Backbone as a chain_set.jsonl record, in Angstrom:
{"seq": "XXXXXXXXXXXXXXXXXXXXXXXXXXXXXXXXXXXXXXXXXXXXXXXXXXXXXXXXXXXXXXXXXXXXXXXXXXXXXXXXXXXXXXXXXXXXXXXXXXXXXXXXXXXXXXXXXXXXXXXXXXXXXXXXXXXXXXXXXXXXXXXXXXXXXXXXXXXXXX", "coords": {"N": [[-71.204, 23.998, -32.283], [-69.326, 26.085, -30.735], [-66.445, 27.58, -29.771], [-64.705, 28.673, -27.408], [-62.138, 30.733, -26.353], [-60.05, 30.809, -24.225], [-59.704, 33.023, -20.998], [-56.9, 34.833, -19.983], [-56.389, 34.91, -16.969], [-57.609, 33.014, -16.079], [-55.402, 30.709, -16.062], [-53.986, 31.176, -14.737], [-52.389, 33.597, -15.356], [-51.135, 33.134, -17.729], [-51.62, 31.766, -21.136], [-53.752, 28.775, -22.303], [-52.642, 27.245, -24.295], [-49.972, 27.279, -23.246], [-49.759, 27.103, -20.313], [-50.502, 24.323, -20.437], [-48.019, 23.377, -21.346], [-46.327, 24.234, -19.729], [-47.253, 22.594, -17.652], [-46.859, 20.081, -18.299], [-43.682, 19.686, -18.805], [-43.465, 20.517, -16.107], [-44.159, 17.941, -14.971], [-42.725, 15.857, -16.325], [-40.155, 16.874, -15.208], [-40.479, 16.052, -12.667], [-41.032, 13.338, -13.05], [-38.142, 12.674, -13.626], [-37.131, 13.463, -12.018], [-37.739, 11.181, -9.564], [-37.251, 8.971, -10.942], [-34.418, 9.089, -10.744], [-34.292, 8.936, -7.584], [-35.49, 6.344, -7.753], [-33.406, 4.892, -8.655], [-31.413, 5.843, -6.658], [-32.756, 4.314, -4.824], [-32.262, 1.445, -5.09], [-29.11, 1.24, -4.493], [-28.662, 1.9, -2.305], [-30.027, 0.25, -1.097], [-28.61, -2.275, -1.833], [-26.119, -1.503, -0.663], [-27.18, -1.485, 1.864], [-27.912, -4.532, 1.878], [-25.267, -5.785, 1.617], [-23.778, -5.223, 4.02], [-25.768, -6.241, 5.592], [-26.641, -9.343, 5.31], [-28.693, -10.089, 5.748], [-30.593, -8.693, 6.364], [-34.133, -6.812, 6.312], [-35.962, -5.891, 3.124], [-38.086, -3.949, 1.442], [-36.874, -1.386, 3.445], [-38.737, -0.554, 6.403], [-40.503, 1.723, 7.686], [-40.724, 1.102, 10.445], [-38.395, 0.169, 10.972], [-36.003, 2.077, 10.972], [-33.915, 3.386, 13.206], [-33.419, 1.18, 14.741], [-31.455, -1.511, 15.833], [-28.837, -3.18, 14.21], [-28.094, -5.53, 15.35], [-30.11, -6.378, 16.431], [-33.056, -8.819, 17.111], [-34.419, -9.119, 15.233], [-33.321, -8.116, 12.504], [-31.845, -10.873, 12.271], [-28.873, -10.456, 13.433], [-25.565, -9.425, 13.574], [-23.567, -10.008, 10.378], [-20.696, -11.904, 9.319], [-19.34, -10.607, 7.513], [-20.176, -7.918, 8.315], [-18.999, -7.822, 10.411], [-16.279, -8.52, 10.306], [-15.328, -6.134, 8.443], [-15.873, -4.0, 9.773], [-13.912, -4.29, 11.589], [-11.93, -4.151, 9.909], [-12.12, -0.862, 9.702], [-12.263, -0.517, 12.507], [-9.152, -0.97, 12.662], [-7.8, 1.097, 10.491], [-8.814, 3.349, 11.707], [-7.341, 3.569, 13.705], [-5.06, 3.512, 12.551], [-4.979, 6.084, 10.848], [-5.218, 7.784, 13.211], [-2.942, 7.364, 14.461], [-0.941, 7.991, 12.269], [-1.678, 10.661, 12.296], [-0.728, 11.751, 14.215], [1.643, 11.309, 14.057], [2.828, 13.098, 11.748], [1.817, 15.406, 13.222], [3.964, 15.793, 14.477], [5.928, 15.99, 12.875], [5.439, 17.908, 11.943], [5.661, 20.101, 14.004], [8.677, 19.263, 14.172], [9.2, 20.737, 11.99], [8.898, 23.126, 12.116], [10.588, 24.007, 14.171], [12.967, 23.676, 13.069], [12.54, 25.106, 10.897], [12.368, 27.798, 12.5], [14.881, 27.873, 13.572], [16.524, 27.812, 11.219], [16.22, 30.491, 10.677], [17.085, 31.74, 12.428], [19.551, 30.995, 12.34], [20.315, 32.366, 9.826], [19.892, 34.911, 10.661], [21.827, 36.009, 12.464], [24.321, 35.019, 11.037], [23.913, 36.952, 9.499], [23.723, 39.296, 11.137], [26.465, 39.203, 11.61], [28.326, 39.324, 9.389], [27.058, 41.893, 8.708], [28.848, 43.107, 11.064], [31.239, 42.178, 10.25], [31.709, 43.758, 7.784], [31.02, 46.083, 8.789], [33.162, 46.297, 11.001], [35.635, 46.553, 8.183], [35.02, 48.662, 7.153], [35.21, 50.908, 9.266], [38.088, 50.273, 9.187], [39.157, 51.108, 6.479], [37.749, 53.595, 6.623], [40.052, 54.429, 8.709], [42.289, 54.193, 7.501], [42.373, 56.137, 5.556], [41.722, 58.75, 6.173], [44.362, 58.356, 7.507], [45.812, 58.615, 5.357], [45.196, 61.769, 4.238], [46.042, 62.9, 6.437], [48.523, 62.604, 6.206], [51.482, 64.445, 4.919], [53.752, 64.81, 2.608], [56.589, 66.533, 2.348], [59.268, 67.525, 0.316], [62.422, 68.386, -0.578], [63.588, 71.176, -2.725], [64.939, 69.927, -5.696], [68.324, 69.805, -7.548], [67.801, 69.443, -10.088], [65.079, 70.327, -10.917], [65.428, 72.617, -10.917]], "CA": [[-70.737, 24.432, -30.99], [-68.418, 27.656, -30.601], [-65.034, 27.053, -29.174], [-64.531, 30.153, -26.554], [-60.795, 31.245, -26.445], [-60.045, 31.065, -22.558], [-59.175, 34.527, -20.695], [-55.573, 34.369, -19.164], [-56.694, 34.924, -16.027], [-58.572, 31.718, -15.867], [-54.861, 30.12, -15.881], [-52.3, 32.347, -13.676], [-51.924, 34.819, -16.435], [-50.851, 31.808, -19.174], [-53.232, 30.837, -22.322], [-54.024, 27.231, -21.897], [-51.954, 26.05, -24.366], [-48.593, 27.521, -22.061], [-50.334, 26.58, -19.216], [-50.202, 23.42, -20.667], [-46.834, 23.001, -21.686], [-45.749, 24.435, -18.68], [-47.39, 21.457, -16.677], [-46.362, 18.698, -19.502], [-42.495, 20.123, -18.266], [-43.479, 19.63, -14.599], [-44.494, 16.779, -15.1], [-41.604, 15.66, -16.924], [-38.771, 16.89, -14.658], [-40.696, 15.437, -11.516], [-40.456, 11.788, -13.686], [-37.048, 12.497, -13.629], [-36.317, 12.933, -10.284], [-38.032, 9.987, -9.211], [-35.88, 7.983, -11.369], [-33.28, 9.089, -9.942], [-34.356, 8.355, -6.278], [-35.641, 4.76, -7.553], [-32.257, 4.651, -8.721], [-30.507, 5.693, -5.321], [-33.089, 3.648, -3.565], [-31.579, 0.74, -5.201], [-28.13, 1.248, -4.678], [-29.185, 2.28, -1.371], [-30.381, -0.963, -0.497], [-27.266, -3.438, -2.583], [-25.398, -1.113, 0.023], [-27.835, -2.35, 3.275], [-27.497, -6.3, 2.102], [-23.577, -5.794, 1.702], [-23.469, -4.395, 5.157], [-25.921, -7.181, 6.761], [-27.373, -10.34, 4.256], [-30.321, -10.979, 6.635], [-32.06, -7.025, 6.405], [-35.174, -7.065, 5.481], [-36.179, -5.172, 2.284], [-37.441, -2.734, 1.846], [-36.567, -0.767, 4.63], [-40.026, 0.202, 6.609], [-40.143, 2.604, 9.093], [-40.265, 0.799, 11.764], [-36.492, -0.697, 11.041], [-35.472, 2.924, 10.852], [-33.552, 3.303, 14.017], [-33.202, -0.664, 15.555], [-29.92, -1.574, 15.804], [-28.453, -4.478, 12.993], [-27.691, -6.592, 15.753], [-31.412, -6.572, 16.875], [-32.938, -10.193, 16.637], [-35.434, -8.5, 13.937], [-32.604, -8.423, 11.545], [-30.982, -12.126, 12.599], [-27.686, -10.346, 14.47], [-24.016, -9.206, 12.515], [-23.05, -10.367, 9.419], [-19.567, -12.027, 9.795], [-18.581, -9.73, 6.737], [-19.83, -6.569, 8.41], [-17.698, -7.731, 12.007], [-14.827, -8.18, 9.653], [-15.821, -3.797, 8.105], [-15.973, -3.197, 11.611], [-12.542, -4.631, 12.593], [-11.026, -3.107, 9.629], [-12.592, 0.326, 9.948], [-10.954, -0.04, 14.034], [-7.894, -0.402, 12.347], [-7.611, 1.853, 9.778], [-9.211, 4.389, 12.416], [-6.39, 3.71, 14.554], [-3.877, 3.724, 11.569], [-5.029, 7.248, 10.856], [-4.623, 8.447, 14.452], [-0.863, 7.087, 14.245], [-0.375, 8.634, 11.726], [-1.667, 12.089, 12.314], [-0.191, 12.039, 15.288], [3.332, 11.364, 13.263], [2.474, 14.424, 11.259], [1.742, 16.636, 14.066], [5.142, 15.319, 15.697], [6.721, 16.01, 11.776], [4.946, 19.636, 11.349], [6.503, 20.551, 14.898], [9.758, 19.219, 14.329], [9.827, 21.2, 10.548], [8.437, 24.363, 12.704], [11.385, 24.051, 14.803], [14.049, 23.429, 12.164], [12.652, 26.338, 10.225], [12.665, 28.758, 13.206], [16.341, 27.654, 13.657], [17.481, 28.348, 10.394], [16.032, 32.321, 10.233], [17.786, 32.531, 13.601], [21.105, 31.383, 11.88], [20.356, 33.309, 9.227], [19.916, 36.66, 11.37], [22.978, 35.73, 13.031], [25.133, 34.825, 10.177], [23.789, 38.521, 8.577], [24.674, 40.135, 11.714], [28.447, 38.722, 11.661], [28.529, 39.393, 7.813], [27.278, 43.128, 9.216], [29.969, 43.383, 11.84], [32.596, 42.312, 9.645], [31.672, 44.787, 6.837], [31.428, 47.073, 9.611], [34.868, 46.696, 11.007], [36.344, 47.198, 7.199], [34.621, 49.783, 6.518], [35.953, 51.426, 10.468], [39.876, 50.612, 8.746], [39.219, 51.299, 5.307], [38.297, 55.215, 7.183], [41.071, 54.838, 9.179], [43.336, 54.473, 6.464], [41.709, 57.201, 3.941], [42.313, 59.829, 7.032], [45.598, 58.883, 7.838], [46.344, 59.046, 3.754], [45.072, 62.549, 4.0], [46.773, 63.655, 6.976], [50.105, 62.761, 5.984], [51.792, 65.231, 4.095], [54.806, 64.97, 2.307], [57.727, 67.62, 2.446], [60.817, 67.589, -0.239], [62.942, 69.853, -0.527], [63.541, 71.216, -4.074], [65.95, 69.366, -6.297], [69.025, 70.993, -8.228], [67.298, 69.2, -11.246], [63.885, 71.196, -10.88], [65.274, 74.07, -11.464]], "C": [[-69.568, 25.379, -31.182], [-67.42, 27.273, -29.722], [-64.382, 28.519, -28.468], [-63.014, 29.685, -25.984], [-60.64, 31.467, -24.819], [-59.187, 31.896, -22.452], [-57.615, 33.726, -20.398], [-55.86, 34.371, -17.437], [-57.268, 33.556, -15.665], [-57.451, 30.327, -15.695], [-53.52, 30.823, -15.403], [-51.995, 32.913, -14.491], [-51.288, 34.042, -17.768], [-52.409, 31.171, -19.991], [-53.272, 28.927, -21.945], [-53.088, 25.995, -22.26], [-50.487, 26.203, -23.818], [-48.959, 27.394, -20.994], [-49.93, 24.963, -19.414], [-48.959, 22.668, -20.858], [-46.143, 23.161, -20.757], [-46.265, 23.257, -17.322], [-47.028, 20.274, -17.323], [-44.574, 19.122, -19.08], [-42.398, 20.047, -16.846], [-42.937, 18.715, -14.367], [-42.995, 15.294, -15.328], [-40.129, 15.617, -15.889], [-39.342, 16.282, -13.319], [-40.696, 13.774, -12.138], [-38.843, 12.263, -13.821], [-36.513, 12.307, -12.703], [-36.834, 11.74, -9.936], [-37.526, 8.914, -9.783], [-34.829, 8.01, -10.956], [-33.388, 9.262, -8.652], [-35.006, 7.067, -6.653], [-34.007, 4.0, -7.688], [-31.015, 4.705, -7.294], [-31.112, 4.904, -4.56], [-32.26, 1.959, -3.534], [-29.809, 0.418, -4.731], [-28.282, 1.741, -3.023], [-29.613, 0.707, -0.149], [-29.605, -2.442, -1.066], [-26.557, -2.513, -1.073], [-26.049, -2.022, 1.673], [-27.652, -4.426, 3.333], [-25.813, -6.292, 1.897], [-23.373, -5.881, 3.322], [-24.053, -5.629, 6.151], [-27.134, -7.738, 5.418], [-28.359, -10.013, 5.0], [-31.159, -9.449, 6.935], [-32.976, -7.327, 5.47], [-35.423, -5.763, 4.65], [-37.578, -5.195, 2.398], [-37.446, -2.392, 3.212], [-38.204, -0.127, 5.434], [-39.98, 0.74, 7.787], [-40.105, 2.54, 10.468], [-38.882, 0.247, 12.166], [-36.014, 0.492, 11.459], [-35.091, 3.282, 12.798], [-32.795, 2.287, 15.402], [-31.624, -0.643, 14.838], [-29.515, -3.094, 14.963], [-28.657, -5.642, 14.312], [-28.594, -7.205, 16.445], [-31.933, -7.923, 16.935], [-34.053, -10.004, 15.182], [-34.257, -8.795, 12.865], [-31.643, -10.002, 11.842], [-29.428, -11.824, 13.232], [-26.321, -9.985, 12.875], [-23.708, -9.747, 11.886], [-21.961, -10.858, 9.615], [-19.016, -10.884, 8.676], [-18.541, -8.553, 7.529], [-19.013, -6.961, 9.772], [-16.654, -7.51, 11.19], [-14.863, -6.252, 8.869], [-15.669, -3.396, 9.482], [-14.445, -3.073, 12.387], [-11.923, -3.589, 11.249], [-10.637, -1.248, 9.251], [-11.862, 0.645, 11.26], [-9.782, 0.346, 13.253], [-7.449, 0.425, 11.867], [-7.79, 3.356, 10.489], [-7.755, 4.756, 13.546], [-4.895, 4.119, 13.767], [-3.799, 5.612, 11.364], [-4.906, 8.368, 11.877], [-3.059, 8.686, 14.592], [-0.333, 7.974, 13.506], [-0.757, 10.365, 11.494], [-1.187, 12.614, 13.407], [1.706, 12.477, 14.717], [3.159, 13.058, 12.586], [2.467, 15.724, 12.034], [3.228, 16.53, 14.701], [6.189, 16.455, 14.2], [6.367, 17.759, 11.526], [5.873, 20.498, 12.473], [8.434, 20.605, 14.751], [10.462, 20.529, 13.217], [9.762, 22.508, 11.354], [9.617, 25.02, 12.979], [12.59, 24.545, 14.114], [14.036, 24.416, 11.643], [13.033, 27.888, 11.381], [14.276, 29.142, 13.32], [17.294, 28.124, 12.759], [17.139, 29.644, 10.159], [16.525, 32.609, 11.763], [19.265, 32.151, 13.702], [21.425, 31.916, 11.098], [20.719, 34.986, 9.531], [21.159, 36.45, 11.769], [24.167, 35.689, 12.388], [24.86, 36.631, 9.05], [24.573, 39.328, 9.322], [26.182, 39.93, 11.861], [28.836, 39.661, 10.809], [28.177, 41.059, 8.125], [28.575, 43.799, 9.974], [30.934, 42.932, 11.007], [32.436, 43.288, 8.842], [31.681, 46.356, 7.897], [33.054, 47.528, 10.285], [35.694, 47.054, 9.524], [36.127, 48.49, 7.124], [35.021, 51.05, 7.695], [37.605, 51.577, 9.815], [39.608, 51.29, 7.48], [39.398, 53.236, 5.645], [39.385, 55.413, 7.347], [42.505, 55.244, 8.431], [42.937, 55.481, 5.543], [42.234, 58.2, 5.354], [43.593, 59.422, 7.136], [46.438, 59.14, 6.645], [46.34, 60.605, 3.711], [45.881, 63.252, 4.709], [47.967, 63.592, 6.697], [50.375, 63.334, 4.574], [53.365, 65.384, 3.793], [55.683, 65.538, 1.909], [59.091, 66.771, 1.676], [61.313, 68.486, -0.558], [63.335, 70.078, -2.163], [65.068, 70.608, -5.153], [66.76, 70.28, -6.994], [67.772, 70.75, -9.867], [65.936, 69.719, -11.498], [63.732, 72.324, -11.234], [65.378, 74.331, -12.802]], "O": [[-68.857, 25.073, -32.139], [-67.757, 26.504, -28.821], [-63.646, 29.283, -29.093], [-62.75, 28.647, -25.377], [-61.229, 32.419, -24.306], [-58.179, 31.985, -23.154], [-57.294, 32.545, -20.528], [-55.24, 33.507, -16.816], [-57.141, 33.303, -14.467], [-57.877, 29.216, -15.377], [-52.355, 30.853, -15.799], [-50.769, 32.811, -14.544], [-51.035, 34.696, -18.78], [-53.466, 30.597, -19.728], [-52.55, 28.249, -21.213], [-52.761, 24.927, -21.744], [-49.769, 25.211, -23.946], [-47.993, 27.757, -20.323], [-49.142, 24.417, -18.642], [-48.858, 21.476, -20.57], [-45.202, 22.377, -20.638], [-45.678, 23.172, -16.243], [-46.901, 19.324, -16.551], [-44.161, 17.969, -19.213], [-41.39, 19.574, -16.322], [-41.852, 18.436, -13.857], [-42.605, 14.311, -14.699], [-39.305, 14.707, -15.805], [-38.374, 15.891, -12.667], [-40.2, 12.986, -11.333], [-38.549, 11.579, -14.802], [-35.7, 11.444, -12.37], [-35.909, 10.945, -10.106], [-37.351, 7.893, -9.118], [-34.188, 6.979, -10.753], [-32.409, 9.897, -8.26], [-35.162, 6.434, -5.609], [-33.557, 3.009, -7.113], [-30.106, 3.918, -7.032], [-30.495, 4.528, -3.563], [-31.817, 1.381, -2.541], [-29.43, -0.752, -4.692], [-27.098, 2.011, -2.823], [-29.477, 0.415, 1.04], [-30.021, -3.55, -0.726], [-26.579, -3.344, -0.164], [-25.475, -2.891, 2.329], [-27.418, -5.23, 4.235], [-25.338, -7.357, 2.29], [-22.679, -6.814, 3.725], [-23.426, -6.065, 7.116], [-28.005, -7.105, 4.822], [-29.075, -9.303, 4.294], [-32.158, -9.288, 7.635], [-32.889, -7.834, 4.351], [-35.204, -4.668, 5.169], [-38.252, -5.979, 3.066], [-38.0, -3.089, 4.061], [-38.728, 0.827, 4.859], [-39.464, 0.252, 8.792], [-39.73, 3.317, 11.346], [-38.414, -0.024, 13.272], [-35.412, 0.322, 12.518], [-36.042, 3.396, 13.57], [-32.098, 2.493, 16.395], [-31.012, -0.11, 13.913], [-30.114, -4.1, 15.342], [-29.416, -6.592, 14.12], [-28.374, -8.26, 17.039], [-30.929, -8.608, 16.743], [-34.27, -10.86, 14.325], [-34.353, -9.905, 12.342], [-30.5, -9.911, 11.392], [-28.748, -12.805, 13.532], [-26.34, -10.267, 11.677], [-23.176, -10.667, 12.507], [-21.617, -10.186, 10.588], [-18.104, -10.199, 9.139], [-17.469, -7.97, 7.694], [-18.257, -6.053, 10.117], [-16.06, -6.433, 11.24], [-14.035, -5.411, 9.217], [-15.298, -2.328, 9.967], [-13.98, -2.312, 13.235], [-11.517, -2.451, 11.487], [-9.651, -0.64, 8.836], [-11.098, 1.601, 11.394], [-9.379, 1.499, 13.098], [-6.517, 0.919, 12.502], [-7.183, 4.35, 10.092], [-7.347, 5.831, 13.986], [-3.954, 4.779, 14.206], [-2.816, 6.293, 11.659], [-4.603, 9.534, 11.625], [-2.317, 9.655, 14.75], [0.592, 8.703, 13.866], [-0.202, 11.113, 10.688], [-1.192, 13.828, 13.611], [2.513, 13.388, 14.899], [3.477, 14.048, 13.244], [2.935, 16.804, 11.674], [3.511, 17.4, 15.524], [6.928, 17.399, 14.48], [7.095, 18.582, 10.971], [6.656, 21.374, 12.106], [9.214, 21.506, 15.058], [11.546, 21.101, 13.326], [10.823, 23.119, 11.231], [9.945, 26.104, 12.495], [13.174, 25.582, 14.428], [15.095, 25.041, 11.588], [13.796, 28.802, 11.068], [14.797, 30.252, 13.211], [18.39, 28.626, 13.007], [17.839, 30.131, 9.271], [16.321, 33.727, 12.236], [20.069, 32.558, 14.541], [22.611, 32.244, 11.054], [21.406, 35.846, 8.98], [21.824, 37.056, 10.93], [25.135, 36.217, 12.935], [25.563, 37.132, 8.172], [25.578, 39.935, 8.95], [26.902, 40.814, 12.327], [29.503, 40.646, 11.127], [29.133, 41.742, 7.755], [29.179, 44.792, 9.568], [31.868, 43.714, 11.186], [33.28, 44.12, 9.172], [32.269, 47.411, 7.66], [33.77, 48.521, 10.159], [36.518, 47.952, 9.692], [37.006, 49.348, 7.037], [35.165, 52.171, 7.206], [38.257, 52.619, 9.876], [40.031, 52.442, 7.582], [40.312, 53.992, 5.318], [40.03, 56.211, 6.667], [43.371, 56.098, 8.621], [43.557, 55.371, 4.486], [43.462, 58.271, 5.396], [44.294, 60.36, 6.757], [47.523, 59.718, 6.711], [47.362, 61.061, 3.197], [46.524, 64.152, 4.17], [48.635, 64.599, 6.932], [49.869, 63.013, 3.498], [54.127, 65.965, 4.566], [55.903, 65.173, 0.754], [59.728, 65.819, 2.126], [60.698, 69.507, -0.865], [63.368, 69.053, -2.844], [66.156, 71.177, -5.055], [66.329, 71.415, -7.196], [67.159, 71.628, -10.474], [65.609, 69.428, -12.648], [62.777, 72.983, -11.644], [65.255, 75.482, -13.218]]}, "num_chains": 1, "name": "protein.A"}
C-alpha cells in the first residue's frame, strides 16, 4: 500500500503533521483552562457554604437568582447575619470617616488658601517697605548732589 503525502490544502494550508501539533496545543491549553475554572469552581463554592451552610451544591440554575433566605436554601446562616451586621458597620465606619476627610481636605483647602494670602500680603509690605527706602535712599543721593560746598581759599594753599 502507497502512503500519499497529503496536499496542504486538505488542512488550512498546514501539512498534517503541523496541523497536528497545532491541535495537540489546542487541546492542551483548553485542558488548562478548565483546570483552572474547576479550580475557581471550587473555591467558588467553599466561598457559597461560608456565606450560608445549608446551599445546596452544586449551584443549578435554577438557584441562580432566589434569594439565601428562600425556604429552598433553609433561611440565613447565623454567621452570614453576623457578615451582614459587620459589613453595616464597617459601611457606616467608612461613611464617618470619609465624611471626616472631606471635613479635613476642606479645612487644609482653607488653611492653605490663607497662608498664600499672608504670603501675598507679607510680600506686599516687604515691597512697600523696600519701596519707601529706596524713595529716601533717592532723596538723600539728590540732596548729596545738590549741595555744593563753597571755601574760600586758604593762606596755606597757596
Amino acid at each position: 500500500m502507497k502512503v500519499i503525502s497529503p496536499k496542504k490544502d486538505e488542512y488550512g494550508g498546514h501539512t498534517q503533521d503541523s496541523f497536528i501539533k497545532m491541535l495537540s496545543e489546542k487541546v492542551r491549553r483548553q485542558a488548562e483552562r478548565i483546570l483552572a475554572l474547576e479550580t475557581y469552581k471550587d473555591l467558588c463554592e467553599k466561598r457559597i457554604k461560608d456565606f450560608s451552610a445549608d446551599h445546596p451544591l452544586p449551584v443549578k440554575p435554577e438557584h441562580i437568582g432566589q434569594s439565601i433566605t428562600s425556604p429552598h436554601f433553609g433561611g440565613v446562616s447565623e454567621s452570614s447575619r453576623k457578615s451582614r451586621m459587620e459589613l453595616e458597620t464597617l459601611r457606616m465606619e467608612n461613611d464617618r470617616k470619609t465624611s471626616e476627610i472631606a471635613d479635613l481636605r476642606a479645612k487644609l483647602a482653607s488653611i492653605q488658601e490663607n497662608m498664600s494670602r499672608e504670603r501675598l500680603e507679607k510680600k506686599n509690605s516687604i515691597s512697600a517697605v523696600q519701596l519707601q527706602d529706596q524713595k529716601i535712599y533717592q532723596k538723600l543721593i539728590e540732596q548729596c548732589n545738590s549741595c555744593l560746598l563753597y571755601t574760600s581759599p586758604s593762606p596755606r594753599d597757596s
